[in-house]
Tab-separated table of C-alpha atoms in Angstrom:
chain	number	residue	atom	x	y	z
A	1	UNK	CA	-8.251	23.247	15.458
A	2	UNK	CA	-7.708	26.993	14.091
A	3	UNK	CA	-5.151	27.600	11.127
A	4	UNK	CA	-1.998	27.991	12.497
A	5	UNK	CA	-1.433	31.507	10.904
A	6	UNK	CA	-3.778	32.827	13.500
A	7	UNK	CA	-3.582	33.491	16.623
A	8	UNK	CA	-4.824	31.733	19.453
A	9	UNK	CA	-3.706	28.030	21.252
A	10	UNK	CA	-2.225	26.370	18.855
A	11	UNK	CA	-0.641	28.617	16.668
A	12	UNK	CA	1.502	28.448	19.925
A	13	UNK	CA	1.302	24.474	19.780
A	14	UNK	CA	2.595	23.709	17.100
A	15	UNK	CA	5.372	26.100	16.632
A	16	UNK	CA	7.349	23.319	17.892
A	17	UNK	CA	9.389	20.201	16.187
A	18	UNK	CA	8.251	18.435	18.677
A	19	UNK	CA	4.957	18.425	17.780
A	20	UNK	CA	5.965	18.333	14.530
A	21	UNK	CA	7.221	15.086	14.884
A	22	UNK	CA	5.137	13.914	17.471
A	23	UNK	CA	2.528	14.336	14.435
A	24	UNK	CA	4.659	12.898	11.679
A	25	UNK	CA	4.919	9.683	14.069
A	26	UNK	CA	1.396	9.821	14.883
A	27	UNK	CA	0.316	9.827	11.375
A	28	UNK	CA	2.719	7.020	10.260
A	29	UNK	CA	1.567	4.787	12.845
A	30	UNK	CA	-1.834	5.211	13.800
A	31	UNK	CA	-3.160	2.846	10.491
A	32	UNK	CA	-0.012	0.413	11.267
A	33	UNK	CA	-2.951	-2.293	10.191
A	34	UNK	CA	-3.927	-0.482	7.069
A	35	UNK	CA	0.110	-0.624	5.583
A	36	UNK	CA	0.653	-4.244	7.639
A	37	UNK	CA	-1.935	-5.753	5.786
A	38	UNK	CA	-1.023	-8.323	3.466
A	39	UNK	CA	1.178	-9.637	6.075
A	40	UNK	CA	-1.240	-9.497	8.690
A	41	UNK	CA	-3.968	-11.346	6.936
A	42	UNK	CA	-1.621	-14.737	6.309
A	43	UNK	CA	-1.428	-14.774	9.968
A	44	UNK	CA	-5.022	-13.966	11.071
A	45	UNK	CA	-5.672	-16.785	8.454
A	46	UNK	CA	-2.353	-18.578	9.708
A	47	UNK	CA	-3.770	-19.094	13.267
A	48	UNK	CA	-7.799	-18.421	13.585
A	49	UNK	CA	-8.186	-20.520	10.277
A	50	UNK	CA	-10.986	-18.214	9.048
A	51	UNK	CA	-11.384	-18.052	5.202
A	52	UNK	CA	-10.997	-16.149	2.133
A	53	UNK	CA	-13.923	-13.976	2.578
A	54	UNK	CA	-14.425	-14.064	6.670
A	55	UNK	CA	-11.173	-12.232	6.612
A	56	UNK	CA	-12.658	-9.754	3.313
A	57	UNK	CA	-15.537	-9.256	5.761
A	58	UNK	CA	-13.205	-8.557	8.283
A	59	UNK	CA	-11.315	-6.368	6.365
A	60	UNK	CA	-13.593	-3.959	5.573
A	61	UNK	CA	-15.461	-4.005	8.536
A	62	UNK	CA	-12.195	-2.224	10.233
A	63	UNK	CA	-12.159	-0.332	6.987
A	64	UNK	CA	-15.844	1.177	7.440
A	65	UNK	CA	-13.967	1.685	11.717
A	66	UNK	CA	-11.841	3.848	10.309
A	67	UNK	CA	-14.314	5.631	8.602
A	68	UNK	CA	-16.493	5.966	11.310
A	69	UNK	CA	-13.371	6.948	13.273
A	70	UNK	CA	-12.527	10.516	11.578
A	71	UNK	CA	-16.107	11.078	10.619
A	72	UNK	CA	-16.493	11.404	14.147
A	73	UNK	CA	-12.970	13.775	14.919
A	74	UNK	CA	-14.894	16.104	12.257
A	75	UNK	CA	-18.517	16.010	13.563
A	76	UNK	CA	-19.743	15.174	17.151
A	77	UNK	CA	-15.518	15.929	18.077
A	78	UNK	CA	-14.385	18.639	16.724
A	79	UNK	CA	-15.468	20.980	20.012
A	80	UNK	CA	-13.908	18.662	22.467
A	81	UNK	CA	-10.154	19.042	23.947
A	82	UNK	CA	-7.902	17.643	22.392
A	83	UNK	CA	-5.766	16.453	25.348
A	84	UNK	CA	-9.302	13.877	26.887
A	85	UNK	CA	-10.328	13.049	22.522
A	86	UNK	CA	-6.257	11.991	22.313
A	87	UNK	CA	-6.529	10.676	25.419
A	88	UNK	CA	-9.731	8.532	24.861
A	89	UNK	CA	-8.315	6.979	21.498
A	90	UNK	CA	-5.450	6.010	22.727
A	91	UNK	CA	-6.553	3.490	24.904
A	92	UNK	CA	-9.730	2.876	22.277
A	93	UNK	CA	-7.080	1.407	20.524
A	94	UNK	CA	-4.889	-0.423	22.593
A	95	UNK	CA	-7.818	-2.158	24.238
A	96	UNK	CA	-8.940	-3.026	20.903
A	97	UNK	CA	-5.855	-4.204	19.544
A	98	UNK	CA	-4.742	-6.131	23.884
A	99	UNK	CA	-8.651	-7.788	23.504
A	100	UNK	CA	-8.381	-9.060	19.870
A	101	UNK	CA	-5.987	-12.992	19.951
A	102	UNK	CA	-9.840	-13.336	23.022
A	103	UNK	CA	-12.292	-12.753	19.840
A	104	UNK	CA	-12.351	-16.129	18.099
A	105	UNK	CA	-15.701	-16.176	16.514
A	106	UNK	CA	-15.808	-14.579	13.533
A	107	UNK	CA	-19.018	-12.177	14.856
A	108	UNK	CA	-16.369	-10.831	17.686
A	109	UNK	CA	-13.029	-10.490	16.012
A	110	UNK	CA	-15.326	-8.079	13.084
A	111	UNK	CA	-16.999	-6.147	16.752
A	112	UNK	CA	-13.300	-6.013	17.553
A	113	UNK	CA	-11.015	-4.727	15.140
A	114	UNK	CA	-14.463	-2.449	13.930
A	115	UNK	CA	-13.562	-0.852	17.049
A	116	UNK	CA	-10.055	-0.218	16.824
A	117	UNK	CA	-10.366	1.028	13.164
A	118	UNK	CA	-12.707	3.773	14.884
A	119	UNK	CA	-9.885	4.408	17.678
A	120	UNK	CA	-6.719	3.929	14.316
A	121	UNK	CA	-9.129	6.624	12.055
A	122	UNK	CA	-9.501	8.565	14.634
A	123	UNK	CA	-5.767	9.228	15.472
A	124	UNK	CA	-4.791	9.453	11.853
A	125	UNK	CA	-7.431	11.984	11.795
A	126	UNK	CA	-5.899	13.949	14.538
A	127	UNK	CA	-2.433	13.824	12.937
A	128	UNK	CA	-3.671	14.690	9.950
A	129	UNK	CA	-5.318	17.936	10.775
A	130	UNK	CA	-2.411	19.235	12.571
A	131	UNK	CA	-0.383	18.427	9.941
A	132	UNK	CA	-2.070	20.334	7.383
A	133	UNK	CA	-2.836	23.539	9.398
A	134	UNK	CA	0.788	23.518	9.812
A	135	UNK	CA	3.055	26.843	8.286
A	136	UNK	CA	4.476	25.163	5.731
A	137	UNK	CA	1.757	21.761	4.806
A	138	UNK	CA	2.809	20.556	1.370
A	139	UNK	CA	6.744	20.088	3.377
A	140	UNK	CA	5.620	18.788	6.855
A	141	UNK	CA	2.689	16.150	4.807
A	142	UNK	CA	5.364	14.710	1.272
A	143	UNK	CA	6.727	13.643	5.036
A	144	UNK	CA	4.316	11.902	6.209
A	145	UNK	CA	3.831	10.306	3.083
A	146	UNK	CA	7.073	9.448	2.789
A	147	UNK	CA	7.334	7.947	6.783
A	148	UNK	CA	4.028	5.822	5.595
A	149	UNK	CA	6.060	4.516	2.352
A	150	UNK	CA	9.072	3.506	5.306
A	151	UNK	CA	7.400	2.244	7.962
A	152	UNK	CA	4.970	-0.080	5.213
A	153	UNK	CA	8.220	-1.430	3.552
A	154	UNK	CA	9.779	-2.006	7.138
A	155	UNK	CA	6.326	-3.549	7.546
A	156	UNK	CA	5.945	-6.161	5.811
A	157	UNK	CA	9.341	-6.823	4.792
A	158	UNK	CA	11.350	-6.832	7.856
A	159	UNK	CA	8.535	-6.215	11.456
A	160	UNK	CA	5.776	-8.107	10.634
A	161	UNK	CA	7.604	-11.576	9.452
A	162	UNK	CA	9.418	-11.402	12.036
A	163	UNK	CA	7.087	-11.019	15.681
A	164	UNK	CA	4.080	-13.526	13.446
A	165	UNK	CA	6.738	-16.032	13.481
A	166	UNK	CA	7.328	-15.718	17.526
A	167	UNK	CA	3.511	-14.776	18.354
A	168	UNK	CA	1.695	-15.320	15.064
A	169	UNK	CA	-0.431	-12.274	15.321
A	170	UNK	CA	-1.600	-12.908	18.971
A	171	UNK	CA	1.895	-11.065	19.674
A	172	UNK	CA	1.196	-7.811	16.235
A	173	UNK	CA	-2.006	-6.920	18.017
A	174	UNK	CA	0.063	-6.771	21.282
A	175	UNK	CA	3.191	-4.922	19.945
A	176	UNK	CA	0.015	-3.004	18.270
A	177	UNK	CA	-1.801	-1.962	21.255
A	178	UNK	CA	1.497	-1.243	22.959
A	179	UNK	CA	2.599	1.390	19.858
A	180	UNK	CA	-0.683	3.545	20.557
A	181	UNK	CA	0.224	3.647	23.824
A	182	UNK	CA	3.559	4.733	23.137
A	183	UNK	CA	1.633	8.265	22.229
A	184	UNK	CA	0.419	9.134	25.561
A	185	UNK	CA	3.056	11.027	26.454
A	186	UNK	CA	1.570	13.450	23.434
A	187	UNK	CA	-1.582	14.480	25.388
A	188	UNK	CA	0.841	17.200	27.307
A	189	UNK	CA	1.613	19.149	23.569
A	190	UNK	CA	-1.918	20.621	23.313
A	191	UNK	CA	-3.605	23.320	25.641
A	192	UNK	CA	-6.416	22.183	28.189
A	193	UNK	CA	-9.065	23.158	26.456
A	194	UNK	CA	-8.070	23.537	22.656
A	195	UNK	CA	-10.001	21.762	20.398
A	196	UNK	CA	-10.149	21.142	16.365
A	197	UNK	CA	-12.615	23.981	15.597
A	198	UNK	CA	-12.997	26.417	18.775
A	199	UNK	CA	-17.005	28.218	18.684
A	200	UNK	CA	-15.218	31.928	17.294
A	201	UNK	CA	-13.545	30.208	14.425
A	202	UNK	CA	-17.223	28.155	13.470
A	203	UNK	CA	-18.712	30.931	13.009
A	204	UNK	CA	-16.120	33.472	11.883
A	205	UNK	CA	-14.704	31.440	8.765
A	206	UNK	CA	-16.327	30.373	6.204
A	207	UNK	CA	-15.829	26.591	5.010
A	208	UNK	CA	-16.077	25.736	1.307
A	209	UNK	CA	-18.717	23.060	1.456
A	210	UNK	CA	-18.229	21.825	-2.209
A	211	UNK	CA	-14.650	21.950	-2.339
A	212	UNK	CA	-14.098	20.323	0.343
A	213	UNK	CA	-16.641	17.452	-1.307
A	214	UNK	CA	-14.997	17.029	-4.282
A	215	UNK	CA	-11.700	17.335	-2.650
A	216	UNK	CA	-13.127	14.258	-0.365
A	217	UNK	CA	-14.118	12.874	-4.083
A	218	UNK	CA	-10.995	13.051	-5.984
A	219	UNK	CA	-9.190	11.352	-2.732
A	220	UNK	CA	-12.187	8.740	-2.865
A	221	UNK	CA	-11.743	8.179	-6.064
A	222	UNK	CA	-7.697	8.034	-6.673
A	223	UNK	CA	-6.974	5.080	-3.924
A	224	UNK	CA	-10.158	3.250	-5.767
A	225	UNK	CA	-7.814	3.169	-7.880
A	226	UNK	CA	-4.870	2.581	-6.197
A	227	UNK	CA	-6.894	-0.573	-4.139
A	228	UNK	CA	-7.700	-2.017	-7.664
A	229	UNK	CA	-4.052	-1.555	-9.004
A	230	UNK	CA	-1.277	-1.672	-5.660
A	231	UNK	CA	-3.461	-4.876	-4.244
A	232	UNK	CA	-3.210	-7.048	-7.616
A	233	UNK	CA	-0.344	-5.388	-9.195
A	234	UNK	CA	1.569	-8.722	-9.077
A	235	UNK	CA	-1.142	-10.618	-10.216
A	236	UNK	CA	-1.616	-8.800	-12.876
A	237	UNK	CA	1.497	-8.590	-13.303
A	238	UNK	CA	2.310	-12.344	-13.544
A	239	UNK	CA	-0.911	-12.608	-15.754
A	240	UNK	CA	0.580	-11.408	-18.236
A	241	UNK	CA	2.804	-13.609	-18.509
A	242	UNK	CA	5.883	-11.857	-15.881
A	243	UNK	CA	8.138	-13.427	-14.013
A	244	UNK	CA	7.804	-13.355	-10.099
A	245	UNK	CA	11.201	-12.103	-9.297
A	246	UNK	CA	10.861	-9.499	-12.298
A	247	UNK	CA	7.651	-8.065	-10.337
A	248	UNK	CA	9.036	-8.392	-7.217
A	249	UNK	CA	12.101	-5.984	-8.921
A	250	UNK	CA	9.683	-3.541	-10.485
A	251	UNK	CA	8.186	-3.067	-7.045
A	252	UNK	CA	11.558	-2.680	-5.632
A	253	UNK	CA	11.933	0.001	-7.781
A	254	UNK	CA	9.171	1.988	-8.119
A	255	UNK	CA	8.541	2.604	-3.848
A	256	UNK	CA	12.027	3.972	-4.428
A	257	UNK	CA	11.291	5.709	-6.682
A	258	UNK	CA	8.286	7.110	-4.517
A	259	UNK	CA	10.062	7.771	-1.977
A	260	UNK	CA	12.018	11.247	-4.345
A	261	UNK	CA	8.538	12.203	-5.649
A	262	UNK	CA	7.988	12.564	-1.839
A	263	UNK	CA	10.795	15.117	-1.428
A	264	UNK	CA	10.537	16.712	-4.402
A	265	UNK	CA	6.757	16.700	-5.125
A	266	UNK	CA	6.184	19.597	-1.406
A	267	UNK	CA	8.803	22.336	-3.145
A	268	UNK	CA	7.332	21.579	-7.271
A	269	UNK	CA	3.853	22.524	-5.192
A	270	UNK	CA	4.505	24.813	-3.196
A	271	UNK	CA	2.378	28.302	-3.450
A	272	UNK	CA	0.498	28.228	-7.161
A	273	UNK	CA	2.368	25.802	-7.767
A	274	UNK	CA	0.197	22.655	-6.440
A	275	UNK	CA	-2.769	22.551	-8.268
A	276	UNK	CA	-0.197	22.314	-11.722
A	277	UNK	CA	1.062	19.530	-10.560
A	278	UNK	CA	-1.213	17.643	-8.681
A	279	UNK	CA	-3.807	17.012	-11.833
A	280	UNK	CA	0.120	16.509	-13.308
A	281	UNK	CA	0.324	13.929	-11.446
A	282	UNK	CA	-3.938	12.110	-11.434
A	283	UNK	CA	-3.175	12.165	-14.833
A	284	UNK	CA	0.071	10.305	-14.982
A	285	UNK	CA	-2.324	8.042	-12.217
A	286	UNK	CA	-4.877	8.086	-15.290
A	287	UNK	CA	-2.306	7.821	-18.326
A	288	UNK	CA	-0.512	4.486	-15.616
A	289	UNK	CA	-3.171	3.059	-15.435
A	290	UNK	CA	-4.087	3.187	-19.164
A	291	UNK	CA	-1.166	1.317	-20.628
A	292	UNK	CA	-1.413	-0.982	-17.427
A	293	UNK	CA	-4.767	-2.328	-19.780
A	294	UNK	CA	-2.930	-2.806	-23.043
A	295	UNK	CA	-1.374	-5.922	-23.784
A	296	UNK	CA	1.937	-6.009	-21.462
A	297	UNK	CA	5.914	-6.530	-21.922
A	298	UNK	CA	8.170	-6.596	-19.050
A	299	UNK	CA	9.465	-3.200	-20.002
A	300	UNK	CA	5.703	-1.895	-20.680
A	301	UNK	CA	5.061	-3.381	-17.192
A	302	UNK	CA	8.085	-1.970	-15.509
A	303	UNK	CA	7.439	1.705	-17.491
A	304	UNK	CA	3.808	1.884	-16.012
A	305	UNK	CA	3.765	0.223	-12.587
A	306	UNK	CA	6.459	2.790	-11.177
A	307	UNK	CA	4.770	5.284	-12.827
A	308	UNK	CA	1.545	5.146	-11.360
A	309	UNK	CA	2.854	4.351	-7.926
A	310	UNK	CA	5.061	7.306	-7.861
A	311	UNK	CA	2.397	9.535	-9.670
A	312	UNK	CA	0.257	8.464	-7.129
A	313	UNK	CA	2.398	8.431	-4.000
A	314	UNK	CA	2.445	12.506	-5.837
A	315	UNK	CA	-0.611	12.837	-5.979
A	316	UNK	CA	-1.254	12.075	-3.018
A	317	UNK	CA	0.301	14.459	-1.408
A	318	UNK	CA	-0.690	17.425	-2.671
A	319	UNK	CA	-4.787	16.752	-2.535
A	320	UNK	CA	-4.108	16.555	1.082
A	321	UNK	CA	-2.124	20.257	0.985
A	322	UNK	CA	-5.105	21.377	-0.821
A	323	UNK	CA	-7.789	20.573	2.363
A	324	UNK	CA	-6.521	24.076	4.277
A	325	UNK	CA	-7.170	26.268	1.416
A	326	UNK	CA	-11.439	24.869	1.219
A	327	UNK	CA	-11.243	24.135	4.826
A	328	UNK	CA	-9.840	26.970	7.264
A	329	UNK	CA	-11.845	26.295	10.336
A	330	UNK	CA	-10.037	22.675	10.503
A	331	UNK	CA	-12.927	20.277	10.751
A	332	UNK	CA	-13.348	18.696	7.395
A	333	UNK	CA	-8.822	17.587	7.400
A	334	UNK	CA	-9.649	14.762	9.394
A	335	UNK	CA	-12.131	13.063	7.228
A	336	UNK	CA	-9.065	12.711	4.534
A	337	UNK	CA	-7.237	8.937	5.946
A	338	UNK	CA	-11.205	7.555	6.413
A	339	UNK	CA	-11.822	8.742	3.075
A	340	UNK	CA	-8.883	6.763	1.937
A	341	UNK	CA	-8.926	4.168	3.766
A	342	UNK	CA	-12.885	3.087	2.589
A	343	UNK	CA	-11.814	3.641	-1.699
A	344	UNK	CA	-9.015	1.552	-0.750
A	345	UNK	CA	-11.094	-0.703	1.150
A	346	UNK	CA	-14.043	-1.391	-1.495
A	347	UNK	CA	-10.943	-0.828	-4.078
A	348	UNK	CA	-9.816	-3.818	-3.247
A	349	UNK	CA	-12.980	-5.756	-3.137
A	350	UNK	CA	-14.057	-4.337	-6.135
A	351	UNK	CA	-10.411	-5.267	-7.950
A	352	UNK	CA	-10.318	-8.851	-6.710
A	353	UNK	CA	-14.066	-9.848	-7.850
A	354	UNK	CA	-13.355	-8.667	-11.196
A	355	UNK	CA	-10.600	-10.059	-11.767
A	356	UNK	CA	-12.125	-13.438	-10.342
A	357	UNK	CA	-15.262	-12.776	-12.561
A	358	UNK	CA	-13.337	-11.642	-16.051
A	359	UNK	CA	-10.100	-10.557	-16.023
A	360	UNK	CA	-7.259	-8.678	-14.297
A	361	UNK	CA	-7.943	-6.138	-17.702
A	362	UNK	CA	-11.200	-5.428	-16.140
A	363	UNK	CA	-9.847	-4.579	-13.267
A	364	UNK	CA	-7.125	-1.769	-14.511
A	365	UNK	CA	-9.919	-0.650	-17.076
A	366	UNK	CA	-12.477	-0.027	-13.290
A	367	UNK	CA	-9.081	1.601	-11.513
A	368	UNK	CA	-8.292	3.847	-14.609
A	369	UNK	CA	-11.958	5.300	-14.395
A	370	UNK	CA	-11.905	5.542	-11.040
A	371	UNK	CA	-8.407	7.730	-11.375
A	372	UNK	CA	-9.900	9.038	-14.771
A	373	UNK	CA	-12.888	10.994	-11.686
A	374	UNK	CA	-10.567	11.953	-9.160
A	375	UNK	CA	-9.177	13.817	-11.618
A	376	UNK	CA	-12.239	15.250	-12.315
A	377	UNK	CA	-13.270	16.332	-9.393
A	378	UNK	CA	-9.539	17.603	-8.131
A	379	UNK	CA	-10.090	20.141	-12.211
A	380	UNK	CA	-13.809	21.183	-10.820
A	381	UNK	CA	-12.866	22.164	-7.783
A	382	UNK	CA	-10.247	24.527	-8.869
A	383	UNK	CA	-12.775	25.749	-11.513
A	384	UNK	CA	-15.210	26.377	-8.841
A	385	UNK	CA	-12.688	28.134	-7.183
A	386	UNK	CA	-11.780	30.442	-9.539
A	387	UNK	CA	-15.900	31.084	-10.514
A	388	UNK	CA	-15.569	32.424	-7.197
A	389	UNK	CA	-13.154	34.500	-7.103
A	390	UNK	CA	-14.563	36.228	-10.245
A	391	UNK	CA	-18.111	36.498	-8.749
A	392	UNK	CA	-16.353	38.529	-5.554
A	393	UNK	CA	-14.547	40.292	-7.791
A	394	UNK	CA	-17.131	41.779	-9.932
A	395	UNK	CA	-19.908	41.994	-6.490
A	396	UNK	CA	-16.279	45.021	-5.155
A	397	UNK	CA	-16.434	46.833	-8.082
A	398	UNK	CA	-20.112	47.070	-8.270
């Protein structure tokens, strides 16, 4: 899809409030399984009796499916008409979720959930790419992260427990399939032949592939750390001697503060402030993760956990908003949700293994290392861009 500032069908399509609201809703709802994973895993175990190891394989299969779905959007489907792609991925997502209650064997369950992950990843990629190339990308992606946090809180706190109590995991997957079908009318928001990347744009615009790889590495490393800390934050706190009630209260305050970050960071990171505030937020993730490796008191844990969650939310908003600066064509923004989920899934698995084999401090230390890698990738991205601009300036003067 062409950048909205350019002339063409995509610019006209993306100018309306209806389009913006539809893409925000799609980007929020498409990864519903991802946001509701802690409750959904419990529902699966209760209804079908899968063990922890089997559930871990199934979740990893769905996460890899999401990554594959975003990769398909960035490569094979990049030049296909978006109307056809959107309709096909909605149908695929709905069908896989409707079929899940009939997949009673582990192998069949993993296969069906991998297909569902492909559909969810493709839908998330469509939404992320469309939002990344609107005129106020920082603001719109900030709204997306805000809505995702709210949707996750609603899923975990009310929606999934109510649906699970009524119809167990079967009801959950049927509801997710129905939610996918709700977006079928969004097909009409795209012009008949409109694609993510037109042949003209692909030939004329230059993509900073090195910058894209650094940015995707930054996302993967950050969410690897998030996968360790967010998944096991309660266990980390309780193993440090804190009560379950104190840890839960800390997480509530952290979520509320992260909502404020979703609103404030796009304003602070607008224009030239984007790189500076992204580095500050990723650096705060590193510092707070390092603080969680120290012997914990209730106050130290609360401060470190809140800072990490708020900084992670702010960093994600600004990192996603950086993508249009390195990929003006619009092809690679679709990869962001898949790389995110892949980093989170692998980080969760690695964190669980380390907690069982060693201790919680070792898992937090690994998260801190990956947050450092994320910071290094983002800083390297900025230095590479500055070096490129200096080279171009010298070339123009000679």
